[in-house]
mmCIF file of C-alpha atoms in Angstrom:
data_model
loop_
_atom_site.group_PDB
_atom_site.id
_atom_site.type_symbol
_atom_site.label_atom_id
_atom_site.label_comp_id
_atom_site.label_asym_id
_atom_site.label_seq_id
_atom_site.Cartn_x
_atom_site.Cartn_y
_atom_site.Cartn_z
ATOM 1 C CA UNK F 13 0.000 0.000 0.000
ATOM 2 C CA UNK F 14 1.401 3.427 -0.918
ATOM 3 C CA UNK F 15 1.005 6.024 1.798
ATOM 4 C CA UNK F 16 1.918 9.698 1.611
ATOM 5 C CA UNK F 17 3.806 10.821 4.697
ATOM 6 C CA UNK F 18 1.988 13.384 6.819
ATOM 7 C CA UNK F 19 5.044 14.051 8.952
ATOM 8 C CA UNK F 20 5.956 17.730 8.881
ATOM 9 C CA UNK F 21 9.626 16.809 8.630
ATOM 10 C CA UNK F 22 8.970 14.670 5.527
ATOM 11 C CA UNK F 23 6.263 16.536 3.625
ATOM 12 C CA UNK F 24 6.874 15.140 0.137
ATOM 13 C CA UNK F 25 8.031 11.579 0.755
ATOM 14 C CA UNK F 26 6.257 8.336 0.015
ATOM 15 C CA UNK F 27 6.935 5.013 1.631
ATOM 16 C CA UNK F 28 5.696 1.441 1.479
ATOM 17 C CA UNK F 29 4.149 -0.201 4.537
ATOM 18 C CA UNK F 30 2.907 -3.771 5.017
ATOM 19 C CA UNK F 31 -0.724 -4.260 4.167
ATOM 20 C CA UNK F 32 -2.741 -5.264 7.226
ATOM 21 C CA UNK F 33 -5.875 -4.154 9.007
ATOM 22 C CA UNK F 34 -3.806 -2.365 11.635
ATOM 23 C CA UNK F 35 -1.718 -0.528 9.048
ATOM 24 C CA UNK F 36 -4.792 0.692 7.199
ATOM 25 C CA UNK F 37 -6.484 1.744 10.432
ATOM 26 C CA UNK F 38 -3.454 3.694 11.657
ATOM 27 C CA UNK F 39 -3.043 5.409 8.286
ATOM 28 C CA UNK F 40 -6.687 6.490 8.337
ATOM 29 C CA UNK F 41 -6.462 7.757 11.908
ATOM 30 C CA UNK F 42 -3.332 9.794 11.182
ATOM 31 C CA UNK F 43 -4.824 11.162 7.991
ATOM 32 C CA UNK F 44 -7.871 12.369 9.922
ATOM 33 C CA UNK F 45 -5.832 13.813 12.762
ATOM 34 C CA UNK F 46 -3.645 15.969 10.567
ATOM 35 C CA UNK F 47 -6.717 17.689 9.149
ATOM 36 C CA UNK F 48 -7.545 19.052 12.582
ATOM 37 C CA UNK F 49 -6.574 22.692 12.892
ATOM 38 C CA UNK F 50 -7.072 23.059 16.646
ATOM 39 C CA UNK F 51 -6.695 19.836 18.600
ATOM 40 C CA UNK F 52 -7.320 19.900 22.388
ATOM 41 C CA UNK F 53 -5.018 18.318 24.932
ATOM 42 C CA UNK F 54 -5.576 14.569 24.843
ATOM 43 C CA UNK F 55 -5.682 13.029 28.301
ATOM 44 C CA UNK F 56 -7.496 10.255 30.086
ATOM 45 C CA UNK F 57 -8.767 12.379 32.935
ATOM 46 C CA UNK F 58 -11.482 15.006 33.273
ATOM 47 C CA UNK F 59 -9.565 17.921 34.733
ATOM 48 C CA UNK F 60 -10.453 21.309 33.257
ATOM 49 C CA UNK F 61 -6.956 22.765 33.109
ATOM 50 C CA UNK F 62 -8.280 26.061 31.748
ATOM 51 C CA UNK F 63 -10.131 26.800 34.998
ATOM 52 C CA UNK F 64 -8.042 26.780 38.185
ATOM 53 C CA UNK F 65 -11.067 27.026 40.452
ATOM 54 C CA UNK F 66 -12.724 23.962 38.947
ATOM 55 C CA UNK F 67 -9.532 21.919 38.642
ATOM 56 C CA UNK F 68 -8.705 22.410 42.330
ATOM 57 C CA UNK F 69 -12.241 22.104 43.679
ATOM 58 C CA UNK F 70 -12.194 19.071 46.000
ATOM 59 C CA UNK F 71 -15.754 18.083 45.121
ATOM 60 C CA UNK F 72 -14.881 18.072 41.433
ATOM 61 C CA UNK F 73 -11.696 16.132 42.167
ATOM 62 C CA UNK F 74 -13.654 13.603 44.224
ATOM 63 C CA UNK F 75 -16.152 13.000 41.422
ATOM 64 C CA UNK F 76 -13.335 12.572 38.906
ATOM 65 C CA UNK F 77 -11.518 10.081 41.133
ATOM 66 C CA UNK F 78 -14.691 8.050 41.567
ATOM 67 C CA UNK F 79 -15.110 7.865 37.800
ATOM 68 C CA UNK F 80 -11.494 6.771 37.419
ATOM 69 C CA UNK F 81 -12.196 3.894 39.805
ATOM 70 C CA UNK F 82 -14.645 2.529 37.224
ATOM 71 C CA UNK F 83 -12.030 2.695 34.458
ATOM 72 C CA UNK F 84 -9.413 0.909 36.568
ATOM 73 C CA UNK F 85 -11.804 -1.853 37.640
ATOM 74 C CA UNK F 86 -12.973 -2.513 34.088
ATOM 75 C CA UNK F 87 -9.381 -2.567 32.828
ATOM 76 C CA UNK F 88 -8.403 -5.168 35.457
ATOM 77 C CA UNK F 89 -11.441 -7.287 34.588
ATOM 78 C CA UNK F 90 -10.358 -7.208 30.944
ATOM 79 C CA UNK F 91 -6.763 -8.124 31.811
ATOM 80 C CA UNK F 92 -7.929 -11.059 33.918
ATOM 81 C CA UNK F 93 -9.402 -12.855 30.882
ATOM 82 C CA UNK F 94 -5.873 -13.623 29.663
ATOM 83 C CA UNK F 95 -3.295 -15.781 31.394
ATOM 84 C CA UNK F 96 -0.249 -14.191 32.994
ATOM 85 C CA UNK F 97 1.626 -14.517 29.681
ATOM 86 C CA UNK F 98 4.990 -13.694 31.215
ATOM 87 C CA UNK F 99 6.834 -13.957 27.850
ATOM 88 C CA UNK F 100 5.381 -10.485 27.199
ATOM 89 C CA UNK F 101 7.621 -9.184 30.002
ATOM 90 C CA UNK F 102 10.800 -11.086 29.153
ATOM 91 C CA UNK F 103 13.707 -8.735 28.349
ATOM 92 C CA UNK F 104 15.455 -8.451 24.983
ATOM 93 C CA UNK F 105 12.559 -9.535 22.782
ATOM 94 C CA UNK F 106 14.288 -10.848 19.650
ATOM 95 C CA UNK F 107 11.271 -10.139 17.465
ATOM 96 C CA UNK F 108 11.813 -6.413 17.915
ATOM 97 C CA UNK F 109 15.159 -6.463 16.177
ATOM 98 C CA UNK F 110 18.374 -4.645 17.039
ATOM 99 C CA UNK F 111 17.224 -1.125 16.129
ATOM 100 C CA UNK F 112 13.944 -1.249 18.056
ATOM 101 C CA UNK F 113 15.658 -2.810 21.068
ATOM 102 C CA UNK F 114 18.249 -0.037 21.095
ATOM 103 C CA UNK F 115 15.514 2.584 20.787
ATOM 104 C CA UNK F 116 13.494 1.021 23.581
ATOM 105 C CA UNK F 117 16.409 0.506 25.965
ATOM 106 C CA UNK F 118 17.488 4.110 25.429
ATOM 107 C CA UNK F 119 14.175 5.045 27.047
ATOM 108 C CA UNK F 120 14.914 2.918 30.123
ATOM 109 C CA UNK F 121 13.180 -0.336 29.123
ATOM 110 C CA UNK F 122 14.459 -3.884 29.484
ATOM 111 C CA UNK F 123 13.486 -4.473 25.860
ATOM 112 C CA UNK F 124 10.369 -6.586 26.429
ATOM 113 C CA UNK F 125 7.362 -6.742 24.113
ATOM 114 C CA UNK F 126 5.077 -5.164 26.716
ATOM 115 C CA UNK F 127 7.319 -2.115 26.963
ATOM 116 C CA UNK F 128 7.337 -1.774 23.168
ATOM 117 C CA UNK F 129 3.538 -1.567 23.145
ATOM 118 C CA UNK F 130 3.629 1.076 25.878
ATOM 119 C CA UNK F 131 6.296 3.087 24.072
ATOM 120 C CA UNK F 132 4.560 2.998 20.690
ATOM 121 C CA UNK F 133 1.226 3.983 22.267
ATOM 122 C CA UNK F 134 2.875 6.871 24.069
ATOM 123 C CA UNK F 135 4.563 8.032 20.843
ATOM 124 C CA UNK F 136 1.154 8.299 19.174
ATOM 125 C CA UNK F 137 -0.511 9.934 22.185
ATOM 126 C CA UNK F 138 2.336 12.406 22.521
ATOM 127 C CA UNK F 139 1.703 13.673 19.007
ATOM 128 C CA UNK F 140 -1.817 14.723 19.992
ATOM 129 C CA UNK F 141 -0.697 16.506 23.180
ATOM 130 C CA UNK F 142 -1.546 13.947 25.865
ATOM 131 C CA UNK F 143 1.612 14.758 27.794
ATOM 132 C CA UNK F 144 0.951 18.487 27.689
ATOM 133 C CA UNK F 145 -1.587 17.803 30.426
ATOM 134 C CA UNK F 146 -0.046 18.644 33.836
ATOM 135 C CA UNK F 147 -0.937 15.255 35.347
ATOM 136 C CA UNK F 148 0.117 12.971 32.481
ATOM 137 C CA UNK F 149 3.598 11.430 32.549
ATOM 138 C CA UNK F 150 5.010 8.928 30.053
ATOM 139 C CA UNK F 151 6.550 5.620 31.080
ATOM 140 C CA UNK F 152 9.264 5.823 28.426
ATOM 141 C CA UNK F 153 10.283 9.369 27.493
ATOM 142 C CA UNK F 154 11.513 11.181 25.500
ATOM 143 C CA UNK F 155 8.687 11.103 22.980
ATOM 144 C CA UNK F 156 7.875 12.873 19.696
ATOM 145 C CA UNK F 157 6.879 16.514 20.005
ATOM 146 C CA UNK F 158 3.163 17.296 19.554
ATOM 147 C CA UNK F 159 2.496 18.364 15.977
ATOM 148 C CA UNK F 160 -0.917 16.975 15.013
ATOM 149 C CA UNK F 161 -2.984 20.062 15.730
ATOM 150 C CA UNK F 162 -2.400 22.524 18.529
ATOM 151 C CA UNK F 163 -3.835 23.686 21.811
ATOM 152 C CA UNK F 164 -5.810 26.892 21.994
ATOM 153 C CA UNK F 165 -3.988 30.079 20.949
ATOM 154 C CA UNK F 166 -4.141 31.474 24.479
ATOM 155 C CA UNK F 167 -2.535 28.405 26.084
ATOM 156 C CA UNK F 168 0.886 30.086 26.280
ATOM 157 C CA UNK F 169 -0.588 32.858 28.402
ATOM 158 C CA UNK F 170 -2.435 30.524 30.783
ATOM 159 C CA UNK F 171 -1.246 30.568 34.390
ATOM 160 C CA UNK F 172 -0.043 27.040 35.345
ATOM 161 C CA UNK F 173 -2.248 25.304 37.888
ATOM 162 C CA UNK F 174 0.601 23.260 39.324
ATOM 163 C CA UNK F 175 4.141 24.082 40.333
ATOM 164 C CA UNK F 176 6.878 22.208 38.422
ATOM 165 C CA UNK F 177 6.652 18.488 39.201
ATOM 166 C CA UNK F 178 9.995 17.034 40.403
ATOM 167 C CA UNK F 179 11.277 13.784 38.936
ATOM 168 C CA UNK F 180 10.965 12.194 42.383
ATOM 169 C CA UNK F 181 7.185 12.504 42.050
ATOM 170 C CA UNK F 182 7.092 10.385 38.890
ATOM 171 C CA UNK F 183 6.475 6.802 40.019
ATOM 172 C CA UNK F 184 5.828 5.015 36.727
ATOM 173 C CA UNK F 185 8.686 2.586 37.267
ATOM 174 C CA UNK F 186 7.257 1.483 40.606
ATOM 175 C CA UNK F 187 3.764 1.149 39.152
ATOM 176 C CA UNK F 188 5.045 -0.964 36.259
ATOM 177 C CA UNK F 189 6.884 -3.307 38.637
ATOM 178 C CA UNK F 190 3.885 -3.667 40.945
ATOM 179 C CA UNK F 191 1.520 -4.342 38.066
ATOM 180 C CA UNK F 192 3.640 -7.076 36.499
ATOM 181 C CA UNK F 193 4.937 -8.814 39.627
ATOM 182 C CA UNK F 194 1.999 -8.471 42.027
ATOM 183 C CA UNK F 195 -1.287 -7.570 40.312
ATOM 184 C CA UNK F 196 -1.088 -9.684 37.139
ATOM 185 C CA UNK F 197 -0.078 -12.924 38.951
ATOM 186 C CA UNK F 198 -3.018 -12.475 41.321
ATOM 187 C CA UNK F 199 -5.841 -11.628 38.909
ATOM 188 C CA UNK F 200 -4.755 -13.884 36.018
ATOM 189 C CA UNK F 201 -4.506 -17.628 35.623
ATOM 190 C CA UNK F 202 -0.909 -18.781 35.461
ATOM 191 C CA UNK F 203 0.380 -19.817 32.071
ATOM 192 C CA UNK F 204 0.764 -18.700 28.471
ATOM 193 C CA UNK F 205 -2.292 -18.659 26.200
ATOM 194 C CA UNK F 206 -0.408 -17.107 23.275
ATOM 195 C CA UNK F 207 -2.414 -13.873 23.277
ATOM 196 C CA UNK F 208 0.674 -11.714 23.644
ATOM 197 C CA UNK F 209 -0.564 -8.832 21.495
ATOM 198 C CA UNK F 210 -3.945 -8.612 23.229
ATOM 199 C CA UNK F 211 -2.244 -8.905 26.612
ATOM 200 C CA UNK F 212 0.163 -6.080 25.772
ATOM 201 C CA UNK F 213 -2.664 -3.834 24.552
ATOM 202 C CA UNK F 214 -4.684 -4.415 27.707
ATOM 203 C CA UNK F 215 -1.629 -3.819 29.877
ATOM 204 C CA UNK F 216 -1.224 -0.402 28.285
ATOM 205 C CA UNK F 217 -4.829 0.468 29.092
ATOM 206 C CA UNK F 218 -4.592 -0.786 32.688
ATOM 207 C CA UNK F 219 -1.320 1.017 33.365
ATOM 208 C CA UNK F 220 -2.466 4.305 31.854
ATOM 209 C CA UNK F 221 -5.748 4.334 33.795
ATOM 210 C CA UNK F 222 -3.936 3.627 37.065
ATOM 211 C CA UNK F 223 -1.256 6.221 36.338
ATOM 212 C CA UNK F 224 -3.894 8.838 35.562
ATOM 213 C CA UNK F 225 -5.569 8.124 38.916
ATOM 214 C CA UNK F 226 -2.261 8.330 40.770
ATOM 215 C CA UNK F 227 -1.096 11.620 39.237
ATOM 216 C CA UNK F 228 -4.477 13.212 39.791
ATOM 217 C CA UNK F 229 -3.191 13.409 43.350
ATOM 218 C CA UNK F 230 -1.166 16.412 42.200
ATOM 219 C CA UNK F 231 -4.397 18.401 42.056
ATOM 220 C CA UNK F 232 -5.313 17.111 45.526
ATOM 221 C CA UNK F 233 -1.951 18.194 46.926
ATOM 222 C CA UNK F 234 -2.151 21.639 45.314
ATOM 223 C CA UNK F 235 -5.715 22.130 46.542
ATOM 224 C CA UNK F 236 -4.796 21.177 50.103
ATOM 225 C CA UNK F 237 -1.723 23.400 49.992
ATOM 226 C CA UNK F 238 -3.756 26.417 48.948
ATOM 227 C CA UNK F 239 -6.484 25.802 51.520
ATOM 228 C CA UNK F 240 -4.017 25.205 54.405
ATOM 229 C CA UNK F 241 -1.055 27.223 53.196
ATOM 230 C CA UNK F 242 0.525 28.007 56.572
ATOM 231 C CA UNK F 243 0.466 24.415 57.853
ATOM 232 C CA UNK F 244 1.746 23.034 54.565
ATOM 233 C CA UNK F 245 4.463 25.681 54.231
ATOM 234 C CA UNK F 246 5.830 24.910 57.699
ATOM 235 C CA UNK F 247 6.039 21.200 56.889
ATOM 236 C CA UNK F 248 7.684 21.897 53.532
ATOM 237 C CA UNK F 249 10.301 24.218 55.020
ATOM 238 C CA UNK F 250 11.113 21.577 57.639
ATOM 239 C CA UNK F 251 11.367 18.872 54.919
ATOM 240 C CA UNK F 252 9.041 16.842 57.130
ATOM 241 C CA UNK F 253 8.003 13.885 54.970
ATOM 242 C CA UNK F 254 6.126 12.132 57.762
ATOM 243 C CA UNK F 255 4.270 15.317 58.602
ATOM 244 C CA UNK F 256 3.352 15.859 54.956
ATOM 245 C CA UNK F 257 2.196 12.260 54.650
ATOM 246 C CA UNK F 258 -0.129 12.812 57.604
ATOM 247 C CA UNK F 259 -1.213 16.117 56.028
ATOM 248 C CA UNK F 260 -2.418 14.412 52.822
ATOM 249 C CA UNK F 261 -3.820 11.287 54.495
ATOM 250 C CA UNK F 262 -7.458 10.979 55.514
ATOM 251 C CA UNK F 263 -7.916 7.399 56.874
ATOM 252 C CA UNK F 264 -11.700 7.619 57.144
ATOM 253 C CA UNK F 265 -12.012 8.779 53.535
ATOM 254 C CA UNK F 266 -9.670 6.040 52.326
ATOM 255 C CA UNK F 267 -11.716 3.382 54.147
ATOM 256 C CA UNK F 268 -14.923 4.578 52.465
ATOM 257 C CA UNK F 269 -13.216 4.650 49.079
ATOM 258 C CA UNK F 270 -11.957 1.074 49.441
ATOM 259 C CA UNK F 271 -15.399 -0.186 50.452
ATOM 260 C CA UNK F 272 -16.903 1.533 47.408
ATOM 261 C CA UNK F 273 -14.250 0.028 45.113
ATOM 262 C CA UNK F 274 -14.940 -3.486 46.413
ATOM 263 C CA UNK F 275 -18.678 -3.068 45.849
ATOM 264 C CA UNK F 276 -18.082 -1.723 42.339
ATOM 265 C CA UNK F 277 -15.704 -4.562 41.470
ATOM 266 C CA UNK F 278 -18.174 -7.202 42.645
ATOM 267 C CA UNK F 279 -21.003 -5.498 40.763
ATOM 268 C CA UNK F 280 -19.110 -4.975 37.517
ATOM 269 C CA UNK F 281 -17.554 -8.444 37.432
ATOM 270 C CA UNK F 282 -20.500 -10.582 38.517
ATOM 271 C CA UNK F 283 -21.268 -13.380 36.084
ATOM 272 C CA UNK F 284 -24.859 -13.744 34.934
ATOM 273 C CA UNK F 285 -25.926 -17.322 35.815
ATOM 274 C CA UNK F 286 -27.480 -19.621 33.240
ATOM 275 C CA UNK F 287 -30.883 -21.140 33.941
ATOM 276 C CA UNK F 288 -29.297 -24.527 34.532
ATOM 277 C CA UNK F 289 -26.984 -23.198 37.240
ATOM 278 C CA UNK F 290 -27.788 -23.085 40.941
ATOM 279 C CA UNK F 291 -27.743 -19.280 41.102
ATOM 280 C CA UNK F 292 -24.628 -18.966 43.282
ATOM 281 C CA UNK F 293 -22.809 -15.712 42.599
ATOM 282 C CA UNK F 294 -19.515 -15.940 40.738
ATOM 283 C CA UNK F 295 -17.188 -13.175 39.648
ATOM 284 C CA UNK F 296 -14.646 -12.569 36.897
ATOM 285 C CA UNK F 297 -12.305 -10.987 39.422
ATOM 286 C CA UNK F 298 -12.004 -10.968 43.210
ATOM 287 C CA UNK F 299 -13.556 -7.714 44.440
ATOM 288 C CA UNK F 300 -11.700 -7.865 47.749
ATOM 289 C CA UNK F 301 -8.408 -8.031 45.907
ATOM 290 C CA UNK F 302 -9.305 -5.020 43.784
ATOM 291 C CA UNK F 303 -9.823 -3.190 47.071
ATOM 292 C CA UNK F 304 -6.368 -4.378 48.093
ATOM 293 C CA UNK F 305 -4.902 -2.988 44.856
ATOM 294 C CA UNK F 306 -6.232 0.437 45.791
ATOM 295 C CA UNK F 307 -5.296 0.205 49.478
ATOM 296 C CA UNK F 308 -1.790 -1.253 49.104
ATOM 297 C CA UNK F 309 -0.635 0.126 45.754
ATOM 298 C CA UNK F 310 -2.628 2.921 44.133
ATOM 299 C CA UNK F 311 -3.321 5.008 47.244
ATOM 300 C CA UNK F 312 0.243 4.755 48.642
ATOM 301 C CA UNK F 313 1.719 5.714 45.263
ATOM 302 C CA UNK F 314 -0.725 8.624 45.033
ATOM 303 C CA UNK F 315 0.337 9.928 48.436
ATOM 304 C CA UNK F 316 4.004 9.459 47.563
ATOM 305 C CA UNK F 317 3.438 11.633 44.477
ATOM 306 C CA UNK F 318 1.668 14.252 46.588
ATOM 307 C CA UNK F 319 4.405 14.418 49.222
ATOM 308 C CA UNK F 320 7.262 14.593 46.707
ATOM 309 C CA UNK F 321 5.392 17.289 44.805
ATOM 310 C CA UNK F 322 4.922 19.423 47.912
ATOM 311 C CA UNK F 323 8.583 19.048 48.864
#
């Protein structure tokens, strides 16, 4: 199939690509995207970054976080339909070839197939401004500069909602390790069913939804700082990590959130019994464990991001 390049750096070149459904789909998507004259920031969350008051309103933040719970639960249910498929995570995937492995490892990967899917997805998302959003951080930077469309003309004059985010507040590496070594072995049947591509695609979705939820904590931290500026400032000046952790932690709220997550997980994943079955409830995923994922992994990482941001 002969495709005209839409890359701004190669405006008059043609190149041959393999004919497949995916190739045709990607070509059509890119062709449509480049026709857009004003493309908004692409992100998986619902923060209105053009309105500081709304973005930092705790009620708005709470509603957004509750909606993100749904996305995370559904993504874990989808991942659980495949086996663990650990070959997806094995380093130095030979199928990628020397060039792709070098490219991937330069971004901090071990060269596994799963990382390649993440990296390629992030390259595409970067081109439509996903990582211009203040709470979106790539797993494998650097990425292509956004060029498919642009943000609004006044974006350069917009006052930033957040202070600069330090590298210590970016916890993607920890999230990736937790997901592959703790979450996947628990929610998935052990073994290799051969669905490596589908597994990799679903991993990307699960990781991005969890990361979005975690980094939304930046808005929480900023909101709390502005509402209790004196208390927060004293803790920051003293470099008091334990004090800041207590400052951003609300145990009673966390307990309610975990209970809600468990109920959602059991509701969303309940199997509909056939007439011939005895009617006993069965689930695609263990709701209690989904609550554990939030309590032991997502919430602690969120608070770590908040504390490092405030410091």
